[in-house]
Short mmCIF file of C-alpha atoms in Angstrom, two decimals:
data_model
loop_
_atom_site.label_atom_id
_atom_site.label_comp_id
_atom_site.label_asym_id
_atom_site.label_seq_id
_atom_site.Cartn_x
_atom_site.Cartn_y
_atom_site.Cartn_z
CA MET A 1 0.03 -0.07 0.42
CA SER A 2 1.08 3.80 -0.62
CA ASN A 3 1.50 6.85 1.48
CA LYS A 4 -2.03 7.83 -0.13
CA LYS A 5 -4.24 10.05 1.19
CA ARG A 6 -7.77 7.61 1.48
CA TYR A 7 -11.48 8.43 1.96
CA ALA A 8 -13.59 6.42 2.88
CA VAL A 9 -17.85 7.01 1.88
CA ILE A 10 -20.57 5.64 2.97
CA PRO A 11 -24.21 6.35 1.42
CA SER A 12 -26.78 6.46 5.17
CA ALA A 13 -29.44 8.55 3.70
CA GLY A 14 -32.01 6.23 2.70
CA SER A 15 -36.15 6.71 3.51
CA GLY A 16 -36.63 2.83 4.41
CA ARG A 17 -39.83 2.47 2.92
CA ARG A 18 -39.23 -1.73 1.38
CA MET A 19 -37.94 -1.98 5.08
CA GLY A 20 -40.71 -0.48 6.63
CA GLY A 21 -39.84 3.32 7.45
CA VAL A 22 -36.66 1.91 9.87
CA SER A 23 -34.35 3.46 7.54
CA LYS A 24 -31.52 0.92 6.71
CA PRO A 25 -28.49 1.77 8.86
CA ASN A 26 -30.00 1.07 11.96
CA LEU A 27 -31.43 -2.26 11.03
CA LYS A 28 -29.99 -4.61 13.98
CA LEU A 29 -28.43 -8.03 12.31
CA LEU A 30 -27.90 -10.02 15.93
CA GLY A 31 -28.19 -7.38 18.33
CA LYS A 32 -25.86 -5.06 15.90
CA THR A 33 -27.10 -1.93 13.21
CA LEU A 34 -25.85 -2.66 9.87
CA PHE A 35 -24.07 0.77 10.79
CA GLU A 36 -21.98 -0.33 12.97
CA TYR A 37 -20.68 -3.60 10.38
CA VAL A 38 -19.95 -1.08 8.52
CA LEU A 39 -17.91 1.31 10.42
CA GLU A 40 -16.12 -1.84 11.52
CA ALA A 41 -14.87 -2.92 8.67
CA PHE A 42 -13.96 0.63 7.31
CA ASP A 43 -12.57 1.10 11.18
CA ASN A 44 -10.02 -1.43 11.07
CA SER A 45 -8.97 -0.91 6.99
CA VAL A 46 -6.72 1.14 5.53
CA VAL A 47 -8.90 4.39 4.52
CA ASP A 48 -8.02 7.70 6.16
CA GLU A 49 -11.10 9.40 7.55
CA ILE A 50 -15.11 8.46 7.73
CA ILE A 51 -17.35 10.27 5.35
CA VAL A 52 -21.01 9.55 6.16
CA VAL A 53 -23.90 10.27 4.31
CA CYS A 54 -27.23 10.64 6.29
CA SER A 55 -30.57 12.24 6.14
CA GLU A 56 -31.90 14.73 8.63
CA ASP A 57 -34.07 11.32 10.23
CA ASN A 58 -31.23 9.54 10.93
CA GLU A 59 -28.05 11.94 11.39
CA ASN A 60 -28.63 12.07 15.44
CA SER A 61 -28.61 7.93 15.53
CA LEU A 62 -25.76 7.78 13.34
CA ARG A 63 -23.81 10.50 15.32
CA GLU A 64 -24.59 8.72 18.48
CA LEU A 65 -23.44 5.30 17.05
CA ALA A 66 -20.05 6.48 15.32
CA LYS A 67 -18.66 7.44 19.22
CA GLY A 68 -16.40 4.83 19.81
CA PHE A 69 -14.84 4.46 16.49
CA LYS A 70 -10.73 5.31 15.76
CA LYS A 71 -10.52 6.87 13.38
CA PRO A 72 -12.04 10.26 12.00
CA ILE A 73 -16.28 9.52 11.17
CA ARG A 74 -17.84 13.33 10.13
CA GLN A 75 -21.58 13.45 8.40
CA VAL A 76 -23.53 15.67 5.61
CA ARG A 77 -26.31 15.42 4.79
CA GLY A 78 -27.37 13.59 1.41
CA GLY A 79 -28.95 14.46 -1.83
CA GLU A 80 -31.87 14.00 -3.99
CA SER A 81 -31.02 11.12 -5.17
CA ARG A 82 -27.96 8.55 -4.99
CA ALA A 83 -25.11 9.75 -7.45
CA GLU A 84 -26.40 13.19 -5.51
CA SER A 85 -25.74 12.24 -1.68
CA VAL A 86 -22.18 9.92 -2.57
CA PHE A 87 -20.86 13.77 -4.77
CA ASN A 88 -21.57 15.65 -1.74
CA GLY A 89 -19.75 13.14 0.71
CA ILE A 90 -17.00 13.44 -1.53
CA SER A 91 -16.82 17.17 -1.35
CA LEU A 92 -15.30 16.79 1.55
CA CYS A 93 -12.73 15.06 0.95
CA GLU A 94 -11.01 18.23 0.90
CA ASN A 95 -7.54 16.50 -0.11
CA ALA A 96 -8.08 12.40 -1.11
CA ASP A 97 -6.29 10.66 -3.50
CA ILE A 98 -8.83 7.61 -3.06
CA ILE A 99 -11.96 7.86 -2.97
CA CYS A 100 -14.33 3.86 -1.16
CA VAL A 101 -18.30 4.18 -1.37
CA HIS A 102 -19.85 1.48 0.39
CA ASP A 103 -23.41 1.12 0.71
CA CYS A 104 -24.32 0.59 4.31
CA ALA A 105 -26.57 -1.11 3.49
CA ARG A 106 -24.41 -4.16 2.29
CA PRO A 107 -22.73 -5.53 6.46
CA PHE A 108 -21.32 -8.28 5.12
CA ILE A 109 -18.17 -6.63 4.06
CA THR A 110 -14.72 -7.33 5.61
CA LYS A 111 -11.37 -5.04 5.68
CA GLU A 112 -9.67 -7.11 3.96
CA ILE A 113 -11.97 -6.91 0.35
CA ILE A 114 -11.78 -2.99 1.36
CA ASN A 115 -8.12 -2.99 1.27
CA LYS A 116 -7.97 -5.70 -1.90
CA THR A 117 -10.17 -2.87 -3.69
CA ILE A 118 -8.55 1.00 -2.73
CA GLU A 119 -5.05 -1.17 -3.92
CA ALA A 120 -6.60 -2.14 -7.24
CA ALA A 121 -7.92 1.51 -7.68
CA GLU A 122 -4.44 2.96 -7.10
CA LYS A 123 -2.65 0.65 -9.42
CA PHE A 124 -5.36 0.84 -12.48
CA GLY A 125 -7.58 4.51 -11.70
CA ALA A 126 -11.20 2.46 -10.70
CA ALA A 127 -11.78 -0.63 -9.04
CA CYS A 128 -15.63 -2.10 -7.69
CA VAL A 129 -16.22 -5.95 -6.30
CA CYS A 130 -19.01 -7.88 -8.55
CA ALA A 131 -20.21 -11.03 -8.31
CA PRO A 132 -20.87 -13.90 -10.59
CA VAL A 133 -24.28 -14.28 -12.19
CA THR A 134 -25.74 -17.01 -11.38
CA ASP A 135 -29.16 -17.63 -13.18
CA THR A 136 -29.88 -17.18 -16.39
CA LEU A 137 -31.38 -13.29 -17.67
CA LYS A 138 -33.44 -13.00 -20.50
CA TYR A 139 -33.06 -9.01 -22.53
CA LYS A 140 -35.64 -7.61 -24.35
CA ASP A 141 -35.33 -4.89 -27.27
CA PRO A 142 -37.76 -1.66 -26.30
CA LYS A 143 -37.96 -1.40 -30.00
CA THR A 144 -38.63 -4.31 -31.57
CA GLY A 145 -39.29 -6.90 -28.56
CA VAL A 146 -37.46 -9.04 -29.53
CA VAL A 147 -36.00 -11.66 -26.57
CA SER A 148 -32.36 -12.59 -26.39
CA THR A 149 -30.47 -14.77 -23.99
CA PRO A 150 -26.92 -13.22 -22.90
CA GLU A 151 -24.03 -15.87 -22.34
CA ARG A 152 -23.83 -15.50 -18.79
CA ALA A 153 -20.30 -17.09 -18.41
CA ASN A 154 -19.69 -12.86 -19.73
CA LEU A 155 -22.24 -11.21 -16.55
CA PHE A 156 -21.58 -10.74 -13.49
CA ALA A 157 -23.36 -7.52 -10.85
CA VAL A 158 -22.16 -4.71 -9.80
CA GLN A 159 -21.64 -4.42 -5.92
CA THR A 160 -19.97 -2.25 -3.51
CA PRO A 161 -16.64 -0.41 -2.11
CA GLN A 162 -16.33 1.57 -5.44
CA CYS A 163 -13.14 2.99 -5.03
CA PHE A 164 -11.20 5.26 -7.61
CA LYS A 165 -9.08 7.92 -7.61
CA LYS A 166 -10.09 11.50 -6.51
CA ASP A 167 -9.12 13.21 -10.36
CA ILE A 168 -10.70 10.96 -11.97
CA TYR A 169 -14.15 10.92 -10.81
CA LEU A 170 -14.58 14.50 -10.35
CA ASN A 171 -13.24 14.28 -14.29
CA ALA A 172 -16.22 11.91 -14.83
CA CYS A 173 -18.79 14.83 -12.85
CA GLU A 174 -17.65 17.31 -15.77
CA ILE A 175 -17.55 15.10 -18.78
CA ALA A 176 -21.83 14.18 -17.70
CA GLY A 177 -23.06 17.27 -16.43
CA ASP A 178 -26.23 16.26 -14.54
CA ILE A 179 -25.20 12.72 -12.66
CA SER A 180 -28.17 12.38 -11.02
CA GLY A 181 -29.04 9.81 -13.60
CA PHE A 182 -26.49 7.41 -12.27
CA THR A 183 -26.44 4.66 -10.34
CA ASP A 184 -23.70 3.23 -9.55
CA GLU A 185 -19.77 4.88 -9.45
CA THR A 186 -19.21 2.84 -11.90
CA SER A 187 -21.57 3.97 -14.20
CA LEU A 188 -20.21 7.10 -13.67
CA LEU A 189 -16.38 7.12 -14.85
CA GLU A 190 -17.94 4.64 -17.39
CA ASN A 191 -18.79 7.17 -18.78
CA SER A 192 -16.18 9.37 -19.34
CA GLY A 193 -13.86 6.57 -20.64
CA GLN A 194 -12.08 5.34 -17.65
CA ARG A 195 -11.35 1.78 -16.86
CA VAL A 196 -12.42 0.19 -13.75
CA GLU A 197 -11.42 -2.60 -12.80
CA TYR A 198 -13.79 -5.41 -11.59
CA ILE A 199 -12.75 -7.98 -8.60
CA PRO A 200 -14.48 -11.42 -8.33
CA TRP A 201 -15.82 -11.46 -4.55
CA SER A 202 -16.64 -15.18 -3.72
CA GLU A 203 -18.15 -15.01 -0.37
CA THR A 204 -21.33 -13.51 0.67
CA ASN A 205 -21.81 -9.07 -0.06
CA MET A 206 -25.10 -9.52 0.05
CA LYS A 207 -27.56 -5.87 0.09
CA LEU A 208 -30.64 -5.85 2.18
CA THR A 209 -33.30 -4.72 0.51
CA SER A 210 -36.56 -5.08 1.82
CA ALA A 211 -37.99 -7.01 4.88
CA ASP A 212 -38.03 -9.82 3.19
CA ASP A 213 -34.06 -10.15 3.69
CA LEU A 214 -33.50 -10.01 6.92
CA PRO A 215 -33.52 -13.77 8.20
CA ILE A 216 -31.11 -14.44 5.15
CA ALA A 217 -29.45 -12.11 6.52
CA GLU A 218 -29.35 -12.81 9.67
CA ILE A 219 -28.30 -16.58 9.13
CA LEU A 220 -25.39 -15.27 7.26
CA MET A 221 -24.64 -13.33 9.95
CA LYS A 222 -24.71 -15.76 11.97
CA GLN A 223 -22.81 -18.05 10.05
CA LYS A 224 -19.71 -15.28 9.99
CA VAL A 225 -19.50 -14.45 13.64
CA LYS A 226 -18.92 -17.95 14.61
CA THR A 227 -16.29 -18.62 11.50
CA ASN A 228 -14.47 -15.70 13.05
CA ASP A 229 -14.97 -16.09 16.67
#
């Protein structure tokens, strides 16, 4: 690893509408919030500072949960879209060389994959964790209505963390102009012509999106905790 300044940006401003109105970062697995699981991984990683993108509703609770961690943690309010929320977080990373963005809804993150993704971003300019697609997918052409079956071996699911050099990100924002329609940072970077290094990760990196995910996530977390004991 180099001596570059590295920041983590953790988008945590979702409304929790699909979780019954509970903000995702405040959801608990085995008595600990998703936010705490994510902070623990980043607190033990090579990042120097953590920026939490929060909402008006959860900023106080997240500030309390962030107490006691070793690394500096600051908060900023989110925007109208995910892309704008991430931009707000990166705006606080004044002297950053590398930015590492990770969704708070993915609590199974580890310091090892954080460090590996950052290292790849330092080498290639941008890097992202991904997972193989196991289902057969179909594509329906919106104009012709013709359905085709893409080769599954060439497909993968994009996840987080997504890491990149700050100057590359700012250049991509300038080229795009309006960034609100980009659903993740890899799409924004690739729109500018930037290559992204994709890192397959075999371990679970589940994203919790609805209340139905909680029982499965709890089983997986029990297995993870037992393995680490």
